[in-house]
Amino acid sequence: MGATNLEKITFEEALTMTGFGKFNYLMLALVGSMIMGMASEIFSVSFLVTASACELGTVSSQQALIAGTPLVGIIASSHFWGYLADTQGRRKILCVSLMVGFCAGFVATFSPNWIVYMLLKFASSCGVAGTYALALTLLGECTPHTKRTTMIAYTTSIFLISTGSMAIITIPVLPLTFSYYIPYLNIHFNSWRLLNIIYCIPCALGALGVLKSYESPKYLLSVGEEEKALEILRGIHAINNGKDAVFKVTSVILDEERKKNVVGLWASLKSQTTPLLKPPLLKKTLLLSLLFIIVYFCLNPYMVWLPYIADGIMRAIERDDGNITFCQMLQTSLDVTKTQTSNCGLDQTAMIMVFCIDVFMAILNIILTTIMSCTGRKTLLISLQLLSGVAGLLVNLSSSWIVSNILFIIYVSGVLNFGFLATFVVDVFPTYVKAMAVCLCLMVGRGSSVLGINILKALLINHCQLSFYCFAGLAIVGGLLSFLLPSDLKKKKNVES
């Protein structure tokens, strides 16, 4: 085009003209820090429920309640954070979300009993409830369309490395033997409380990072702030192409439906939610919500209890219990633990195993994301879901601990579909309800996960093999339902047209 300045350019075209480079990698790093903060707060209970069991005097059923509490907090507040992000902006709400999570999580360090600890963990999870969904939304709205799916999928690797790093941190911290009595609270400040503080720090760091970031230019455009959106687009262009490069776009339009202005909190909240529950978005909302429910119910509970499972498996291997199945190894370790009531630590080799599993899945996610442009994300999601389900059904058919552990790792690798499903949500919903849609889909998914966490812990203790048959069977159902997702080929044709 010969014109010096370009007017009435669509947002997607303008964003593509900013290029892909330094800014986008910095944004991925920022989003990664926020995801790390969320993961550290939500999944800290996976390690701390066992480490704190002796001091807080918790039994298995109470530990299951504590482990499920963060997900209850997410369910209780995700809708609220999605509404705030769609009406007040992504950046501001992300900062508030992370700081609330940090403050409540830090105070939980000084809990005198398990009930107070559970309530404070509920409060901290309410704080970080919107972090993951809003971070993905912000990343998606600042990334050119051709790279968007890839960048969002990479966040799954960041999440997995974060949870794996949490396991490694337990190795030097939990064995520490110091204990300082705090008379006013009648508690002893010891290693598991120190570990809780360490897990809170990423939230504070993420909040500081958000303060230095840009607001989503697409959000600003959706609320009529065109000049501010253009200013941010110029800033992105300058970071990616150098300060001397000229951004020729002078006017941007949003080629999608804008939100309607309404007065009042309830009316505003209703206006953000109603479009998701009626045509043309209703079918997408129901399908994606159902898939999130299935994936989270079948796979997330195993990730929450992964430290517990790895601990039992490694103790069985170290005892050399012979050729027994995966569930038999867990059961023998449980029987031994019952006779060792003072054993509230976590096997260090098991924590290394948790780290290795998470890093393996993070690397696998990067590989799958790289080949996704060739296979298509829908094909990849279906294949991974079906393979995961089949592996789960076969876990207990081998008496070789090597084979059964490989099958178990393949099964839990299905959690990679969390990220692939999220890319569909970010793509198919319009900007004015996007944050709400992502939050709602994650909310219903994590809601099912709360149920799954409590059911799985009981089944692992009493009916271990049944747990794999039920959860893995449902995972296969999820893979079959995924055939109803929109095809990538159709999406590409729409973009080209």
C-alpha positions as a printed Julia matrix, in Angstrom:
497×3 Matrix{Float64}:
   0.0     0.0    0.0
   1.35    3.42  -0.91
  -0.4     5.41   1.8
   1.76    6.66   4.63
  -0.9     6.11   7.28
  -3.47    3.34   7.52
  -6.99    4.05   8.77
  -9.88    1.8    9.77
  -7.66   -1.24  10.2
  -9.17   -4.16  12.1
  -7.61   -4.9   15.46
  -6.26   -8.3   14.37
  -4.56   -6.69  11.36
  -3.11   -3.91  13.51
  -1.84   -6.41  16.09
  -0.2    -8.47  13.34
   1.54   -5.3   12.09
   3.17   -4.81  15.51
   5.2    -7.95  14.76
   6.2   -10.85  16.97
   9.32  -10.58  19.06
  10.74   -9.25  22.31
   7.44   -7.9   23.69
   5.64  -11.2   23.14
   8.32  -13.21  24.91
   8.32  -10.72  27.79
   4.53  -11.04  27.99
   4.86  -14.84  28.04
   7.38  -14.52  30.9
   5.01  -12.21  32.8
   2.05  -14.52  32.3
   4.32  -17.37  33.36
   5.11  -15.61  36.64
   1.4   -15.14  37.3
   0.66  -18.79  36.53
   3.51  -19.77  38.85
   1.92  -17.68  41.6
  -1.46  -19.29  41.05
   0.01  -22.81  40.92
   2.09  -22.25  44.06
  -0.96  -21.16  46.02
  -3.48  -23.67  44.68
  -1.27  -26.76  44.62
   0.71  -26.03  47.78
  -1.86  -28.1   49.68
  -0.76  -31.18  47.72
   2.51  -31.06  49.64
   1.47  -29.31  52.83
  -1.46  -31.54  53.84
   0.97  -34.4   54.43
   3.76  -32.26  55.86
   1.4   -30.59  58.36
  -0.52  -33.75  59.33
   1.4   -34.43  62.55
   1.12  -30.91  63.96
  -2.46  -30.24  62.83
  -3.57  -33.8   63.61
  -5.41  -34.4   60.34
  -6.72  -37.75  59.12
  -7.28  -38.85  55.51
 -10.8   -37.4   55.17
  -9.7   -34.03  56.59
  -6.7   -33.98  54.27
  -9.03  -34.55  51.31
 -11.16  -31.6   52.44
  -8.1   -29.35  52.67
  -6.83  -30.52  49.26
 -10.17  -29.73  47.63
 -10.64  -26.38  49.33
  -8.59  -24.28  46.86
 -10.74  -25.52  44.01
 -13.89  -24.65  45.98
 -12.49  -21.13  46.34
 -11.97  -20.96  42.59
 -15.55  -22.07  41.96
 -16.9   -19.5   44.42
 -15.15  -16.51  42.88
 -14.2   -17.22  39.24
 -17.44  -15.72  37.91
 -16.81  -12.56  39.93
 -13.22  -12.13  38.67
 -14.32  -12.72  35.08
 -16.96  -10.02  35.41
 -14.47   -7.56  36.92
 -11.89   -8.22  34.19
 -14.46   -7.64  31.44
 -15.66   -4.39  33.03
 -12.59   -2.95  34.82
  -9.71   -4.24  32.72
  -7.36   -7.23  32.75
  -4.28   -5.59  34.26
  -5.86   -3.97  37.31
  -7.86   -7.05  38.28
  -4.89   -9.38  37.84
  -2.86   -7.25  40.25
  -5.64   -7.25  42.86
  -6.21  -10.99  42.43
  -2.56  -11.86  43.02
  -2.19   -9.58  46.04
  -5.31  -11.02  47.72
  -3.91  -14.5   47.13
  -0.54  -13.55  48.6
  -1.96  -11.9   51.74
  -4.38  -14.72  52.6
  -1.81  -17.39  51.8
   0.82  -15.71  53.99
  -1.57  -15.45  56.95
  -2.4   -19.17  56.53
   1.19  -19.86  57.64
   0.2   -19.1   61.22
  -2.92  -21.27  61.38
  -3.38  -22.87  64.84
  -5.49  -25.78  63.51
  -6.56  -27.43  60.28
  -9.94  -25.67  60.1
  -8.37  -22.2   60.21
  -5.77  -23.34  57.69
  -8.49  -24.64  55.37
 -10.5   -21.4   55.62
  -7.45  -19.24  54.89
  -6.52  -21.45  51.94
 -10.09  -20.97  50.73
  -9.59  -17.19  50.96
  -6.25  -17.29  49.13
  -7.69  -19.48  46.38
 -10.6   -17.05  46.01
  -7.95  -14.4   45.46
  -6.02  -16.21  42.74
  -9.15  -17.8   41.22
  -9.13  -15.56  38.17
  -5.38  -15.44  37.67
  -4.98  -18.33  35.22
  -7.98  -17.44  33.06
  -7.25  -13.71  33.02
  -3.54  -14.26  32.33
  -4.41  -16.42  29.3
  -6.91  -13.8   28.15
  -4.31  -11.02  28.43
  -1.72  -13.1   26.59
  -4.17  -14.0   23.82
  -5.25  -10.39  23.3
  -1.63   -9.19  23.0
  -0.41  -11.92  20.63
  -0.89  -11.97  16.83
  -3.36  -14.59  15.69
  -0.79  -16.76  13.91
   1.15  -17.27  17.16
  -1.69  -17.1   19.68
  -2.52  -20.79  20.01
   1.16  -21.7   20.34
   1.87  -19.11  23.04
  -1.19  -20.09  25.08
  -0.27  -23.77  24.79
   3.24  -22.98  26.1
   1.7   -21.75  29.36
   0.82  -25.36  30.18
   4.55  -26.15  30.22
   5.14  -23.22  32.56
   2.39  -24.48  34.84
   3.85  -28.0   34.93
   7.38  -26.78  35.61
   5.98  -24.63  38.42
   4.29  -27.59  40.13
   7.39  -29.72  39.58
   9.59  -27.04  41.15
   7.34  -27.05  44.2
   8.24  -30.7   44.73
  11.97  -29.95  44.52
  11.65  -27.11  47.05
  10.31  -29.56  49.63
  13.57  -31.54  49.59
  15.8   -28.99  51.38
  13.01  -27.31  53.39
  10.85  -30.03  54.98
  13.71  -31.95  56.66
  14.75  -28.81  58.6
  14.39  -29.48  62.32
  14.0   -25.95  63.74
  10.9   -25.14  65.78
  10.07  -21.74  67.3
   7.15  -21.54  69.67
   4.76  -18.58  69.24
   2.88  -18.29  72.58
   0.19  -15.89  71.39
  -0.97  -18.34  68.68
   0.09  -21.48  70.54
   1.85  -22.84  67.45
   5.35  -23.9   66.51
   6.88  -22.17  63.49
   8.64  -25.02  61.72
   9.61  -26.3   58.28
   6.15  -26.81  56.77
   5.13  -23.27  57.77
   8.32  -21.92  56.17
   7.46  -23.89  53.03
   4.01  -22.26  52.99
   5.63  -18.8   53.01
   7.96  -19.77  50.16
   4.95  -20.9   48.12
   3.3   -17.47  48.64
   6.18  -15.42  47.22
   5.46  -15.98  43.46
   2.05  -14.29  43.9
   3.69  -11.11  45.17
   6.29  -11.17  42.38
   3.59  -11.69  39.76
   1.6    -8.73  41.1
   4.68   -6.49  40.86
   5.22   -7.63  37.28
   1.63   -6.81  36.29
   2.09   -3.24  37.57
   4.81   -2.75  34.95
   2.83   -4.27  32.07
   0.44   -2.95  29.41
  -3.33   -3.26  29.57
  -4.87   -5.4   26.84
  -5.27   -3.12  23.78
  -8.19   -5.23  22.59
 -10.02   -4.67  25.89
  -9.44   -0.91  25.65
 -10.8    -0.9   22.11
 -13.86   -2.9   23.2
 -14.74   -0.2   25.77
 -14.24    2.68  23.31
 -10.71    3.73  24.37
  -9.28    3.76  20.83
  -6.48    6.26  21.49
  -5.19    4.32  24.5
  -5.35    1.1   22.48
  -3.36    2.71  19.66
  -0.79    4.02  22.13
  -0.24    0.5   23.47
  -0.04   -0.94  19.95
   2.63    1.64  19.13
   4.49    0.63  22.28
   4.34   -3.06  21.33
   5.54   -2.2   17.82
   8.47   -0.17  19.2
   9.56   -2.99  21.55
   9.39   -5.57  18.75
  10.87   -3.48  15.93
  12.93   -0.74  17.6
  12.09    2.81  18.58
  12.92    4.14  15.12
  10.35    1.94  13.4
   7.12    3.76  12.48
   3.73    2.25  13.25
   1.55    3.51  10.4
  -1.86    2.63  11.81
  -3.85    5.7   12.89
  -7.31    4.19  13.38
  -8.4     0.76  14.59
 -11.8    -0.9   14.56
 -12.96   -3.94  16.5
 -14.54   -6.37  14.05
 -16.84   -8.04  16.58
 -19.84   -7.23  18.72
 -19.25   -4.7   21.52
 -20.72   -5.0   24.99
 -23.87   -3.04  25.8
 -23.69   -0.31  28.42
 -25.84   -1.12  31.46
 -26.29    0.49  34.86
 -26.01   -1.36  38.16
 -23.86   -4.23  39.4
 -26.45   -6.98  38.98
 -27.56   -5.78  35.55
 -23.93   -5.51  34.44
 -23.1    -8.97  35.77
 -26.16  -10.38  34.02
 -25.25   -8.69  30.75
 -21.81  -10.32  30.85
 -23.17  -13.79  31.56
 -26.39  -13.98  29.52
 -24.74  -13.99  26.06
 -22.89  -17.18  27.0
 -26.16  -18.94  27.84
 -28.1   -18.23  24.66
 -27.5   -18.7   20.92
 -25.16  -18.34  19.12
 -22.7   -18.88  22.03
 -24.76  -21.4   24.03
 -23.61  -24.47  22.07
 -19.95  -23.47  22.44
 -20.38  -22.75  26.15
 -22.04  -26.11  26.84
 -19.57  -28.18  24.81
 -16.44  -26.54  26.17
 -17.77  -26.57  29.74
 -18.57  -30.29  29.46
 -15.1   -31.05  28.12
 -13.48  -29.03  30.91
 -15.58  -30.95  33.45
 -14.49  -34.32  32.05
 -10.79  -33.45  31.67
 -10.53  -31.84  35.11
 -12.52  -34.57  36.85
 -10.52  -37.42  35.29
  -7.0   -36.01  35.42
  -6.6   -33.1   37.82
  -7.26  -35.24  40.96
  -4.29  -37.44  40.03
  -2.1   -34.34  39.74
  -3.29  -33.08  43.14
  -2.53  -36.44  44.74
   0.63  -37.02  42.69
   2.95  -36.37  45.68
   0.93  -38.9   47.71
   0.93  -41.45  44.88
   4.62  -40.98  44.09
   5.47  -41.26  47.78
   3.63  -44.6   48.05
   5.13  -46.01  44.85
   8.71  -45.05  45.74
   8.41  -46.51  49.26
   7.16  -49.78  47.73
  10.03  -49.85  45.23
  12.57  -49.13  47.97
  11.14  -52.01  50.07
  11.45  -54.29  47.0
   7.95  -55.7   47.42
   8.36  -57.89  44.32
   6.26  -58.08  41.16
   2.99  -56.44  42.16
   0.63  -54.07  40.38
   0.53  -50.29  40.67
  -2.4   -50.31  43.09
  -0.88  -53.08  45.16
   2.25  -50.97  45.63
   0.1   -48.09  46.88
  -1.81  -50.37  49.24
   1.3   -51.95  50.8
   2.78  -48.49  51.4
  -0.47  -47.37  53.03
  -0.45  -50.42  55.32
   3.13  -49.67  56.41
   2.37  -45.96  56.94
  -0.54  -46.8   59.26
   1.93  -48.41  61.64
   4.22  -45.35  61.5
   1.99  -42.63  62.88
   4.88  -40.17  63.29
   5.79  -40.33  59.6
   4.52  -37.02  58.18
   7.37  -36.38  55.78
   7.56  -36.89  52.03
  10.02  -39.31  50.45
  12.73  -37.24  48.79
  13.11  -39.66  45.88
   9.35  -39.41  45.35
   9.59  -35.62  45.15
  12.32  -35.93  42.53
  10.01  -38.32  40.7
   7.18  -35.73  40.81
   9.57  -33.1   39.43
  10.74  -35.41  36.65
   7.16  -36.29  35.66
   6.19  -32.6   35.5
   9.3   -31.66  33.51
   8.72  -34.58  31.12
   5.14  -33.4   30.52
   6.33  -29.8   30.1
   8.8   -30.89  27.4
   6.15  -33.11  25.81
   3.78  -30.12  25.73
   6.4   -28.03  23.9
   6.91  -30.84  21.35
   3.17  -31.31  20.82
   2.65  -27.55  20.53
   5.38  -27.4   17.89
   3.79  -30.12  15.75
   0.28  -28.79  16.32
   0.48  -26.65  13.17
   0.86  -29.87  11.16
  -1.64  -32.1   12.97
  -4.19  -29.47  14.01
  -5.05  -28.84  17.66
  -8.37  -30.69  17.47
  -6.69  -33.87  16.2
  -3.97  -33.48  18.81
  -6.46  -32.99  21.64
  -8.54  -36.03  20.65
  -5.49  -38.27  20.2
  -3.99  -37.27  23.53
  -7.29  -37.72  25.37
  -7.94  -41.19  23.93
  -4.34  -42.34  24.45
  -4.47  -41.09  28.04
  -7.7   -42.97  28.74
  -6.44  -46.26  27.26
  -3.19  -46.03  29.26
  -5.19  -45.46  32.44
  -7.22  -48.61  31.82
  -4.01  -50.64  31.37
  -2.08  -49.33  34.42
  -2.94  -52.26  36.68
  -2.65  -55.02  34.09
   1.13  -55.28  34.49
   3.05  -56.54  37.51
   6.19  -54.74  36.32
   6.59  -51.47  38.2
   8.44  -49.99  35.22
   5.63  -50.71  32.76
   2.86  -49.65  35.15
   4.66  -46.39  35.96
   5.15  -45.6   32.26
   1.43  -46.22  31.66
   0.57  -44.0   34.63
   2.74  -41.17  33.26
   1.05  -41.5   29.86
  -2.32  -41.35  31.6
  -1.61  -38.18  33.6
  -0.08  -36.59  30.46
  -3.7   -35.99  29.49
  -3.53  -32.86  31.68
  -1.84  -31.2   28.68
  -5.34  -30.88  27.24
  -6.01  -28.17  29.86
  -3.96  -25.82  27.69
  -5.27  -27.04  24.35
  -8.87  -26.66  25.52
  -8.08  -23.15  26.78
  -6.96  -22.13  23.28
 -10.42  -22.99  21.96
 -12.1   -20.83  24.64
  -9.81  -17.86  23.97
 -10.51  -18.1   20.23
 -14.26  -18.72  19.95
 -15.68  -16.1   22.34
 -15.85  -12.33  21.59
 -13.74   -9.89  23.6
 -16.54   -8.39  25.7
 -17.3   -11.78  27.3
 -13.96  -13.55  26.75
 -12.62  -13.27  30.31
 -16.0   -14.32  31.68
 -16.12  -17.32  29.32
 -12.63  -18.51  30.25
 -13.38  -18.1   33.96
 -16.71  -19.93  33.72
 -15.26  -22.87  31.77
 -12.4   -23.2   34.24
 -14.84  -22.79  37.13
 -17.06  -25.7   36.12
 -14.01  -27.8   35.32
 -12.43  -27.19  38.69
 -15.79  -27.75  40.32
 -15.8   -31.27  38.97
 -12.2   -31.59  40.13
 -13.21  -30.94  43.75
 -15.55  -33.91  43.56
 -12.88  -35.96  41.82
 -10.23  -35.16  44.43
 -12.38  -36.43  47.29
 -13.63  -39.48  45.39
 -10.15  -40.42  44.19
  -8.54  -40.28  47.65
 -11.19  -42.62  49.03
 -10.9   -44.97  46.05
  -7.09  -45.06  46.15
  -7.32  -46.27  49.75
 -10.19  -48.76  49.39
 -10.8   -49.52  45.69
  -7.69  -48.41  43.82
  -8.21  -50.38  40.6
 -11.81  -49.19  40.31
 -10.57  -45.57  40.4
  -8.47  -46.11  37.27
 -11.25  -47.91  35.4
 -13.81  -45.19  36.19
 -11.6   -42.13  35.68
  -9.8   -43.46  32.59
 -13.08  -44.65  31.05
 -14.56  -41.18  31.43
 -11.4   -39.72  29.86
 -12.11  -41.8   26.74
 -15.66  -40.42  26.67
 -14.14  -36.92  26.71
 -11.97  -37.82  23.73
 -15.03  -38.96  21.77
 -16.95  -35.77  22.65
 -14.0   -33.7   21.4
 -14.96  -34.64  17.84
 -17.71  -31.99  18.21
 -15.16  -29.17  18.58
 -14.78  -26.74  15.63
 -12.17  -27.91  13.15
  -8.91  -26.05  12.63
  -9.31  -26.27   8.88
 -12.61  -24.4    9.02
 -11.04  -21.78  11.27
  -8.12  -21.28   8.87
 -10.51  -20.79   5.95
 -12.45  -18.19   7.94
  -9.25  -16.3    8.72
  -8.11  -16.36   5.11
 -11.48  -15.09   3.9
